[in-house]
N, CA, C and O atoms as a DFTB+ gen file, in Angstrom:
616 C
 N C O
     1  1       0.838      -1.188       0.000
     2  2       0.000       0.000       0.000
     3  2       0.880       1.249       0.000
     4  3       1.869       1.314       0.731
     5  1       0.522       2.233      -0.816
     6  2       1.302       3.460      -0.880
     7  2       0.755       4.483       0.108
     8  3      -0.309       4.298       0.698
     9  1       1.502       5.551       0.271
    10  2       1.085       6.608       1.192
    11  2       0.533       7.826       0.456
    12  3       0.415       8.901       1.045
    13  1       0.195       7.671      -0.823
    14  2      -0.353       8.789      -1.593
    15  2      -1.647       9.312      -0.974
    16  3      -2.006      10.471      -1.184
    17  1      -2.351       8.475      -0.215
    18  2      -3.587       8.918       0.440
    19  2      -3.318      10.055       1.416
    20  3      -4.237      10.799       1.758
    21  1      -2.075      10.203       1.871
    22  2      -1.747      11.299       2.789
    23  2      -1.962      12.653       2.128
    24  3      -2.369      13.609       2.789
    25  1      -1.695      12.743       0.837
    26  2      -1.949      13.983       0.113
    27  2      -3.428      14.325       0.122
    28  3      -3.800      15.488       0.279
    29  1      -4.276      13.313      -0.048
    30  2      -5.722      13.541       0.005
    31  2      -6.159      13.973       1.395
    32  3      -7.038      14.823       1.538
    33  1      -5.549      13.389       2.418
    34  2      -5.898      13.773       3.787
    35  2      -5.496      15.220       4.062
    36  3      -6.264      15.970       4.664
    37  1      -4.308      15.617       3.631
    38  2      -3.861      17.005       3.816
    39  2      -4.796      17.946       3.061
    40  3      -5.219      18.968       3.602
    41  1      -5.123      17.601       1.800
    42  2      -5.995      18.453       0.986
    43  2      -7.366      18.603       1.639
    44  3      -7.908      19.707       1.689
    45  1      -7.927      17.517       2.134
    46  2      -9.256      17.577       2.758
    47  2      -9.253      18.423       4.016
    48  3     -10.137      19.256       4.213
    49  1      -8.260      18.210       4.870
    50  2      -8.199      18.988       6.106
    51  2      -7.897      20.456       5.833
    52  3      -8.480      21.342       6.458
    53  1      -6.988      20.709       4.903
    54  2      -6.660      22.081       4.529
    55  2      -7.905      22.817       4.050
    56  3      -8.140      23.962       4.437
    57  1      -8.693      22.169       3.218
    58  2      -9.897      22.803       2.703
    59  2     -10.953      22.983       3.786
    60  3     -11.484      24.077       3.972
    61  1     -11.250      21.912       4.490
    62  2     -12.329      21.935       5.475
    63  2     -12.066      22.956       6.591
    64  3     -12.956      23.727       6.951
    65  1     -10.865      22.957       7.126
    66  2     -10.564      23.821       8.273
    67  2     -10.206      25.254       7.897
    68  3     -10.536      26.192       8.623
    69  1      -9.531      25.423       6.763
    70  2      -8.931      26.728       6.489
    71  2      -9.397      27.403       5.201
    72  3      -9.722      28.590       5.216
    73  1      -9.437      26.675       4.093
    74  2      -9.683      27.321       2.808
    75  2     -11.161      27.537       2.496
    76  3     -11.533      28.594       1.986
    77  1     -11.995      26.567       2.788
    78  2     -13.422      26.698       2.491
    79  2     -14.024      27.929       3.163
    80  3     -14.780      28.652       2.514
    81  1     -13.720      28.201       4.447
    82  2     -14.271      29.414       5.068
    83  2     -13.815      30.711       4.389
    84  3     -14.437      31.759       4.564
    85  1     -12.725      30.636       3.614
    86  2     -12.219      31.815       2.907
    87  2     -12.696      31.875       1.462
    88  3     -12.221      32.706       0.688
    89  1     -13.636      30.999       1.088
    90  2     -14.228      31.064      -0.242
    91  2     -13.580      30.190      -1.300
    92  3     -13.896      30.334      -2.481
    93  1     -12.689      29.293      -0.921
    94  2     -12.059      28.410      -1.893
    95  2     -12.949      27.217      -2.194
    96  3     -13.580      26.656      -1.298
    97  1     -12.994      26.836      -3.460
    98  2     -13.640      25.593      -3.874
    99  2     -12.545      24.540      -4.024
   100  3     -11.404      24.862      -4.356
   101  1     -12.896      23.296      -3.779
   102  2     -11.933      22.197      -3.838
   103  2     -12.276      21.272      -4.987
   104  3     -13.428      20.868      -5.147
   105  1     -11.264      20.935      -5.796
   106  2     -11.376      19.970      -6.883
   107  2     -10.216      18.998      -6.710
   108  3      -9.113      19.264      -7.189
   109  1     -10.447      17.881      -6.037
   110  2      -9.358      16.956      -5.749
   111  2      -8.374      17.620      -4.802
   112  3      -8.725      17.960      -3.672
   113  1      -7.150      17.804      -5.258
   114  2      -6.121      18.468      -4.451
   115  2      -5.839      19.878      -4.972
   116  3      -4.739      20.404      -4.805
   117  1      -6.851      20.483      -5.606
   118  2      -6.731      21.822      -6.169
   119  2      -7.771      22.729      -5.521
   120  3      -8.921      22.334      -5.329
   121  1      -7.353      23.953      -5.186
   122  2      -8.210      24.907      -4.490
   123  2      -8.271      26.188      -5.301
   124  3      -7.239      26.741      -5.681
   125  1      -9.484      26.659      -5.567
   126  2      -9.691      27.787      -6.476
   127  2     -10.539      28.849      -5.791
   128  3     -11.528      28.547      -5.124
   129  1     -10.123      30.113      -5.975
   130  2     -10.906      31.234      -5.443
   131  2     -10.846      32.388      -6.431
   132  3      -9.790      32.718      -6.969
   133  1     -12.016      32.997      -6.657
   134  2     -12.075      34.177      -7.511
   135  2     -11.773      35.406      -6.680
   136  3     -12.273      35.569      -5.568
   137  1     -10.940      36.269      -7.248
   138  2     -10.600      37.533      -6.616
   139  2     -10.926      38.636      -7.609
   140  3     -11.276      38.362      -8.757
   141  1     -10.813      39.871      -7.172
   142  2     -11.074      40.983      -8.076
   143  2      -9.989      41.028      -9.153
   144  3      -8.833      41.338      -8.868
   145  1     -10.374      40.716     -10.387
   146  2      -9.461      40.797     -11.517
   147  2      -8.705      39.525     -11.853
   148  3      -8.073      39.456     -12.907
   149  1      -8.748      38.516     -10.991
   150  2      -8.038      37.272     -11.294
   151  2      -8.602      36.111     -10.479
   152  3      -9.351      36.295      -9.520
   153  1      -8.214      34.919     -10.898
   154  2      -8.592      33.697     -10.190
   155  2      -7.302      33.054      -9.712
   156  3      -6.389      32.819     -10.503
   157  1      -7.227      32.768      -8.411
   158  2      -6.037      32.137      -7.848
   159  2      -6.322      30.664      -7.593
   160  3      -7.406      30.287      -7.149
   161  1      -5.317      29.843      -7.887
   162  2      -5.441      28.405      -7.727
   163  2      -4.177      27.870      -7.061
   164  3      -3.061      28.259      -7.408
   165  1      -4.372      26.972      -6.098
   166  2      -3.263      26.298      -5.417
   167  2      -3.483      24.808      -5.592
   168  3      -4.595      24.310      -5.418
   169  1      -2.413      24.093      -5.938
   170  2      -2.524      22.663      -6.221
   171  2      -1.432      21.896      -5.492
   172  3      -0.264      22.285      -5.507
   173  1      -1.829      20.800      -4.852
   174  2      -0.882      19.895      -4.206
   175  2      -0.521      18.827      -5.229
   176  3      -1.385      18.083      -5.693
   177  1       0.767      18.758      -5.578
   178  2       1.249      17.819      -6.589
   179  2       2.268      16.881      -5.961
   180  3       3.308      17.327      -5.476
   181  1       1.979      15.594      -5.966
   182  2       2.908      14.614      -5.407
   183  2       4.198      14.554      -6.201
   184  3       4.202      14.728      -7.420
   185  1       5.285      14.307      -5.504
   186  2       6.575      14.154      -6.163
   187  2       6.607      12.840      -6.930
   188  3       6.110      11.826      -6.441
   189  1       7.189      12.847      -8.129
   190  2       7.296      11.591      -8.871
   191  2       8.278      10.617      -8.217
   192  3       8.343       9.449      -8.601
   193  1       9.033      11.091      -7.240
   194  2      10.055      10.264      -6.596
   195  2       9.550       9.612      -5.311
   196  3      10.332       8.977      -4.603
   197  1       8.266       9.753      -4.993
   198  2       7.739       9.083      -3.805
   199  2       7.894       7.575      -3.961
   200  3       7.638       7.014      -5.026
   201  1       8.320       6.927      -2.868
   202  2       8.600       5.490      -2.924
   203  2       7.433       4.621      -2.500
   204  3       7.454       3.411      -2.725
   205  1       6.430       5.202      -1.900
   206  2       5.338       4.420      -1.359
   207  2       5.450       4.269       0.141
   208  3       4.549       3.734       0.787
   209  1       6.556       4.739       0.698
   210  2       6.755       4.714       2.149
   211  2       6.724       6.141       2.664
   212  3       6.982       7.083       1.915
   213  1       6.409       6.302       3.938
   214  2       6.409       7.645       4.527
   215  2       7.830       8.185       4.554
   216  3       8.785       7.416       4.659
   217  1       7.974       9.489       4.460
   218  2       6.951      10.508       4.262
   219  2       6.552      10.609       2.787
   220  3       7.294      10.192       1.898
   221  1       5.349      11.178       2.547
   222  2       4.898      11.468       1.195
   223  2       5.323      12.892       0.893
   224  3       4.995      13.811       1.643
   225  1       6.051      13.083      -0.202
   226  2       6.579      14.409      -0.565
   227  2       5.708      15.025      -1.651
   228  3       5.210      14.329      -2.536
   229  1       5.529      16.353      -1.569
   230  2       4.696      17.035      -2.558
   231  2       5.143      18.479      -2.735
   232  3       5.916      19.014      -1.942
   233  1       4.636      19.091      -3.796
   234  2       4.895      20.488      -4.132
   235  2       3.579      21.249      -4.078
   236  3       2.505      20.651      -4.149
   237  1       3.662      22.566      -3.953
   238  2       2.474      23.407      -4.045
   239  2       2.647      24.306      -5.266
   240  3       3.542      25.150      -5.314
   241  1       1.773      24.108      -6.246
   242  2       1.770      24.918      -7.457
   243  2       0.780      26.064      -7.295
   244  3      -0.265      25.919      -6.661
   245  1       1.128      27.197      -7.877
   246  2       0.277      28.383      -7.835
   247  2      -0.044      28.757      -9.278
   248  3       0.850      28.883     -10.115
   249  1      -1.339      28.933      -9.556
   250  2      -1.787      29.255     -10.912
   251  2      -2.665      30.496     -10.853
   252  3      -3.474      30.656      -9.939
   253  1      -2.497      31.369     -11.839
   254  2      -3.326      32.564     -11.949
   255  2      -3.904      32.614     -13.350
   256  3      -3.219      32.361     -14.342
   257  1      -5.175      32.944     -13.402
   258  2      -5.763      33.248     -14.704
   259  2      -6.615      34.498     -14.566
   260  3      -7.121      34.831     -13.494
   261  1      -6.748      35.171     -15.695
   262  2      -7.463      36.431     -15.732
   263  2      -8.759      36.222     -16.521
   264  3      -8.708      35.988     -17.729
   265  1      -9.916      36.302     -15.859
   266  2     -11.170      35.981     -16.538
   267  2     -11.507      36.899     -17.704
   268  3     -12.296      36.526     -18.572
   269  1     -10.921      38.097     -17.740
   270  2     -11.231      39.014     -18.840
   271  2     -10.304      38.829     -20.039
   272  3     -10.405      39.560     -21.024
   273  1      -9.388      37.837     -19.953
   274  2      -8.462      37.572     -21.055
   275  2      -8.707      36.150     -21.550
   276  3      -8.808      35.214     -20.757
   277  1      -8.801      36.002     -22.861
   278  2      -9.024      34.686     -23.460
   279  2      -7.844      33.766     -23.163
   280  3      -6.760      34.235     -22.814
   281  1      -8.053      32.463     -23.302
   282  2      -6.924      31.538     -23.132
   283  2      -5.803      31.872     -24.106
   284  3      -6.036      32.455     -25.165
   285  1      -4.603      31.500     -23.742
   286  2      -3.446      31.760     -24.590
   287  2      -3.542      30.964     -25.883
   288  3      -4.293      29.993     -25.974
   289  1      -2.780      31.385     -26.871
   290  2      -2.797      30.728     -28.186
   291  2      -2.617      29.224     -28.040
   292  3      -1.747      28.758     -27.304
   293  1      -3.443      28.481     -28.742
   294  2      -3.319      27.032     -28.740
   295  2      -3.917      26.349     -27.513
   296  3      -3.826      25.128     -27.388
   297  1      -4.524      27.108     -26.614
   298  2      -5.108      26.536     -25.400
   299  2      -6.622      26.621     -25.507
   300  3      -7.174      27.678     -25.811
   301  1      -7.283      25.508     -25.256
   302  2      -8.745      25.495     -25.305
   303  2      -9.315      26.138     -24.048
   304  3      -8.717      26.065     -22.975
   305  1     -10.455      26.756     -24.189
   306  2     -11.129      27.377     -23.055
   307  2     -11.696      26.268     -22.165
   308  3     -12.721      25.664     -22.478
   309  1     -11.018      26.019     -21.072
   310  2     -11.449      25.034     -20.085
   311  2     -11.309      25.678     -18.712
   312  3     -10.667      26.721     -18.594
   313  1     -11.884      25.095     -17.686
   314  2     -11.725      25.661     -16.343
   315  2     -10.279      25.641     -15.844
   316  3      -9.963      26.290     -14.846
   317  1      -9.399      24.902     -16.527
   318  2      -8.028      24.777     -16.037
   319  2      -6.996      25.572     -16.836
   320  3      -5.798      25.449     -16.581
   321  1      -7.441      26.386     -17.799
   322  2      -6.436      27.138     -18.543
   323  2      -5.741      28.140     -17.619
   324  3      -6.324      28.613     -16.643
   325  1      -4.480      28.454     -17.948
   326  2      -3.696      29.339     -17.085
   327  2      -3.039      30.441     -17.905
   328  3      -2.776      30.286     -19.098
   329  1      -2.785      31.552     -17.233
   330  2      -2.012      32.632     -17.834
   331  2      -0.632      32.742     -17.192
   332  3       0.322      33.180     -17.835
   333  1      -0.526      32.346     -15.925
   334  2       0.743      32.431     -15.211
   335  2       0.754      31.394     -14.091
   336  3      -0.288      31.056     -13.528
   337  1       1.946      30.897     -13.781
   338  2       2.039      29.916     -12.697
   339  2       3.457      29.854     -12.147
   340  3       4.413      30.326     -12.762
   341  1       3.554      29.257     -10.973
   342  2       4.845      29.067     -10.326
   343  2       4.690      28.094      -9.170
   344  3       3.612      27.550      -8.934
   345  1       5.773      27.889      -8.463
   346  2       5.751      27.039      -7.274
   347  2       5.801      27.932      -6.045
   348  3       6.223      29.087      -6.113
   349  1       5.371      27.388      -4.941
   350  2       5.293      28.169      -3.694
   351  2       6.615      28.828      -3.342
   352  3       6.625      29.964      -2.868
   353  1       7.732      28.142      -3.562
   354  2       9.024      28.714      -3.180
   355  2       9.430      29.889      -4.065
   356  3      10.276      30.691      -3.669
   357  1       8.838      30.004      -5.264
   358  2       9.152      31.162      -6.099
   359  2       8.232      32.336      -5.773
   360  3       8.632      33.492      -5.914
   361  1       7.014      32.051      -5.343
   362  2       6.064      33.105      -4.982
   363  2       6.398      33.681      -3.613
   364  3       6.265      34.883      -3.384
   365  1       6.829      32.821      -2.715
   366  2       7.112      33.213      -1.340
   367  2       8.519      32.744      -0.980
   368  3       8.687      31.643      -0.455
   369  1       9.536      33.570      -1.257
   370  2      10.910      33.166      -0.962
   371  2      11.056      32.714       0.495
   372  3      10.471      33.294       1.409
   373  1      11.841      31.679       0.673
   374  2      12.039      31.120       2.003
   375  2      11.154      29.916       2.266
   376  3      11.373      29.170       3.221
   377  1      10.149      29.729       1.415
   378  2       9.286      28.561       1.520
   379  2      10.035      27.369       0.924
   380  3      10.729      27.519      -0.081
   381  1       9.904      26.197       1.526
   382  2      10.604      25.031       0.953
   383  2      10.125      24.711      -0.462
   384  3       8.983      25.000      -0.821
   385  1      11.000      24.118      -1.253
   386  2      10.629      23.671      -2.589
   387  2       9.571      22.583      -2.502
   388  3       8.629      22.565      -3.295
   389  1       9.720      21.679      -1.544
   390  2       8.749      20.598      -1.389
   391  2       8.392      20.448       0.085
   392  3       9.059      20.986       0.969
   393  1       7.318      19.699       0.318
   394  2       6.813      19.470       1.671
   395  2       6.704      17.972       1.875
   396  3       6.580      17.215       0.912
   397  1       6.750      17.543       3.131
   398  2       6.636      16.119       3.443
   399  2       5.585      15.937       4.521
   400  3       5.469      16.741       5.446
   401  1       4.820      14.857       4.380
   402  2       3.775      14.570       5.348
   403  2       3.816      13.091       5.720
   404  3       4.053      12.223       4.880
   405  1       3.580      12.832       6.995
   406  2       3.424      11.477       7.500
   407  2       2.018      11.356       8.066
   408  3       1.299      12.347       8.186
   409  1       1.642      10.156       8.404
   410  2       0.308       9.956       8.968
   411  2       0.124      10.772      10.253
   412  3      -0.981      11.227      10.551
   413  1       1.199      10.952      11.004
   414  2       1.122      11.695      12.265
   415  2       1.178      13.215      12.093
   416  3       0.900      13.950      13.040
   417  1       1.535      13.697      10.894
   418  2       1.727      15.141      10.727
   419  2       0.692      15.809       9.825
   420  3       0.871      16.969       9.454
   421  1      -0.374      15.117       9.463
   422  2      -1.368      15.657       8.522
   423  2      -1.900      17.005       8.990
   424  3      -1.898      17.964       8.219
   425  1      -2.355      17.099      10.237
   426  2      -2.938      18.350      10.744
   427  2      -1.909      19.471      10.782
   428  3      -2.208      20.607      10.415
   429  1      -0.705      19.153      11.225
   430  2       0.356      20.162      11.300
   431  2       0.721      20.671       9.908
   432  3       0.910      21.872       9.717
   433  1       0.820      19.773       8.944
   434  2       1.166      20.174       7.574
   435  2       0.037      21.003       6.961
   436  3       0.303      21.995       6.284
   437  1      -1.220      20.612       7.189
   438  2      -2.357      21.377       6.659
   439  2      -2.341      22.802       7.204
   440  3      -2.554      23.753       6.452
   441  1      -2.093      22.957       8.493
   442  2      -2.053      24.300       9.080
   443  2      -0.872      25.100       8.553
   444  3      -1.000      26.295       8.284
   445  1       0.258      24.460       8.405
   446  2       1.439      25.140       7.853
   447  2       1.180      25.602       6.422
   448  3       1.547      26.716       6.048
   449  1       0.544      24.738       5.619
   450  2       0.210      25.125       4.243
   451  2      -0.758      26.295       4.219
   452  3      -0.635      27.181       3.373
   453  1      -1.711      26.309       5.128
   454  2      -2.661      27.415       5.207
   455  2      -1.913      28.733       5.413
   456  3      -2.184      29.717       4.727
   457  1      -0.985      28.749       6.345
   458  2      -0.216      29.976       6.616
   459  2       0.560      30.425       5.374
   460  3       0.643      31.619       5.088
   461  1       1.113      29.483       4.656
   462  2       1.871      29.797       3.435
   463  2       0.930      30.308       2.350
   464  3       1.251      31.280       1.667
   465  1      -0.218      29.675       2.180
   466  2      -1.181      30.104       1.163
   467  2      -1.693      31.510       1.458
   468  3      -1.868      32.308       0.537
   469  1      -1.935      31.823       2.731
   470  2      -2.370      33.180       3.097
   471  2      -1.331      34.202       2.641
   472  3      -1.682      35.225       2.053
   473  1      -0.068      33.932       2.908
   474  2       0.984      34.869       2.523
   475  2       1.118      34.973       1.005
   476  3       1.283      36.067       0.466
   477  1       1.047      33.834       0.318
   478  2       1.128      33.886      -1.147
   479  2      -0.042      34.672      -1.721
   480  3       0.135      35.482      -2.631
   481  1      -1.229      34.435      -1.192
   482  2      -2.422      35.123      -1.666
   483  2      -2.296      36.631      -1.471
   484  3      -2.714      37.407      -2.330
   485  1      -1.725      37.039      -0.354
   486  2      -1.510      38.468      -0.107
   487  2      -0.496      39.052      -1.084
   488  3      -0.607      40.220      -1.459
   489  1       0.500      38.256      -1.506
   490  2       1.541      38.728      -2.423
   491  2       1.105      38.764      -3.880
   492  3       1.649      39.539      -4.667
   493  1       0.139      37.941      -4.249
   494  2      -0.217      37.811      -5.667
   495  2      -0.567      39.126      -6.360
   496  3      -0.043      39.382      -7.444
   497  1      -1.430      39.975      -5.789
   498  2      -1.775      41.197      -6.533
   499  2      -0.566      42.035      -6.947
   500  3      -0.587      42.671      -8.000
   501  1       0.478      42.038      -6.132
   502  2       1.645      42.854      -6.466
   503  2       2.569      42.191      -7.484
   504  3       3.365      42.875      -8.128
   505  1       2.476      40.870      -7.640
   506  2       3.404      40.216      -8.562
   507  2       2.762      39.786      -9.881
   508  3       3.451      39.265     -10.758
   509  1       1.463      39.996     -10.032
   510  2       0.823      39.532     -11.271
   511  2       0.600      40.644     -12.294
   512  3       0.067      40.386     -13.374
   513  1       0.996      41.864     -11.976
   514  2       0.739      42.968     -12.900
   515  2       1.427      42.777     -14.245
   516  3       0.814      42.997     -15.290
   517  1       2.692      42.371     -14.232
   518  2       3.411      42.141     -15.489
   519  2       2.827      40.919     -16.195
   520  3       2.709      40.910     -17.420
   521  1       2.465      39.901     -15.441
   522  2       1.852      38.710     -16.035
   523  2       0.544      39.076     -16.733
   524  3       0.229      38.535     -17.793
   525  1      -0.206      39.982     -16.148
   526  2      -1.456      40.425     -16.759
   527  2      -1.183      41.092     -18.111
   528  3      -1.835      40.780     -19.107
   529  1      -0.219      42.007     -18.136
   530  2       0.105      42.679     -19.398
   531  2       0.575      41.672     -20.446
   532  3       0.205      41.771     -21.615
   533  1       1.378      40.718     -20.034
   534  2       1.869      39.699     -20.970
   535  2       0.710      38.835     -21.472
   536  3       0.648      38.513     -22.659
   537  1      -0.206      38.460     -20.580
   538  2      -1.349      37.628     -20.970
   539  2      -2.221      38.360     -21.996
   540  3      -2.756      37.738     -22.914
   541  1      -2.362      39.673     -21.839
   542  2      -3.150      40.457     -22.803
   543  2      -2.530      40.400     -24.199
   544  3      -3.222      40.565     -25.203
   545  1      -1.223      40.165     -24.249
   546  2      -0.532      40.041     -25.536
   547  2      -0.415      38.582     -25.982
   548  3       0.191      38.291     -27.014
   549  1      -1.001      37.659     -25.193
   550  2      -1.012      36.262     -25.587
   551  2       0.135      35.428     -25.073
   552  3       0.393      34.348     -25.604
   553  1       0.845      35.906     -24.037
   554  2       2.003      35.190     -23.531
   555  2       1.783      34.642     -22.125
   556  3       1.205      35.307     -21.265
   557  1       2.254      33.421     -21.912
   558  2       2.289      32.796     -20.596
   559  2       3.444      33.392     -19.805
   560  3       4.444      33.815     -20.385
   561  1       3.309      33.425     -18.468
   562  2       4.387      33.922     -17.611
   563  2       4.628      32.986     -16.443
   564  3       3.702      32.383     -15.901
   565  1       5.888      32.879     -16.069
   566  2       6.240      32.252     -14.807
   567  2       5.982      33.275     -13.710
   568  3       6.061      34.480     -13.951
   569  1       5.677      32.805     -12.517
   570  2       5.509      33.703     -11.370
   571  2       6.609      33.462     -10.356
   572  3       6.902      32.315     -10.019
   573  1       7.225      34.532      -9.863
   574  2       7.078      35.892     -10.366
   575  2       7.729      36.020     -11.739
   576  3       8.624      35.253     -12.096
   577  1       7.261      37.000     -12.495
   578  2       7.804      37.222     -13.826
   579  2       9.271      37.631     -13.680
   580  3       9.582      38.555     -12.928
   581  1      10.174      36.950     -14.392
   582  2      11.598      37.311     -14.302
   583  2      11.832      38.781     -14.655
   584  3      11.159      39.332     -15.525
   585  1      12.780      39.400     -13.982
   586  2      13.100      40.816     -14.216
   587  2      13.374      41.104     -15.685
   588  3      12.973      42.147     -16.200
   589  1      14.055      40.186     -16.360
   590  2      14.370      40.427     -17.773
   591  2      13.111      40.473     -18.614
   592  3      13.090      41.146     -19.645
   593  1      12.048      39.770     -18.200
   594  2      10.789      39.816     -18.931
   595  2      10.052      41.101     -18.649
   596  3       9.335      41.610     -19.510
   597  1      10.222      41.641     -17.435
   598  2       9.539      42.875     -17.062
   599  2      10.005      44.040     -17.920
   600  3       9.224      44.931     -18.257
   601  1      11.274      44.024     -18.266
   602  2      11.847      45.139     -19.025
   603  2      11.473      45.063     -20.493
   604  3      11.595      46.051     -21.217
   605  1      11.021      43.904     -20.938
   606  2      10.656      43.712     -22.336
   607  2       9.225      44.203     -22.539
   608  3       8.279      43.634     -21.994
   609  1       9.081      45.235     -23.307
   610  2       7.743      45.779     -23.596
   611  2       7.120      45.013     -24.748
   612  3       7.731      44.859     -25.805
   613  1       5.933      44.545     -24.544
   614  2       5.237      43.768     -25.573
   615  2       4.511      44.687     -26.521
   616  3       3.865      44.221     -27.459
């Protein structure tokens, strides 16, 4: 038996205790909330290197899309299209690249993720402005947008 179910346990507790009261909808291990001018999404993605034994390692992906901008070239209009994305450690410097959970740490990890998501959510409006301009021109962006991309006028 593998420990991938730990990711589902973290996602369920994270949503039930922390994210749902803040307006997030849950789709599997993905959490979505509409904000003024953009939609923020956080996703728990298991590491491909998990062995099936504890701890279960995972990443937190951050996705932004702008409802007033069509999907990027070659992308079909679906609920999952994106204009910009990154990992938690790029959105919130100092955050680990990956996280680990054991059966005994589910609640602690869910609460820790909540604190990180709150901080990332607070940072998003200030870091998505360049991504918004790029999306209007049909370009995908990493978050945060690299400085060299910021200087490039589309």
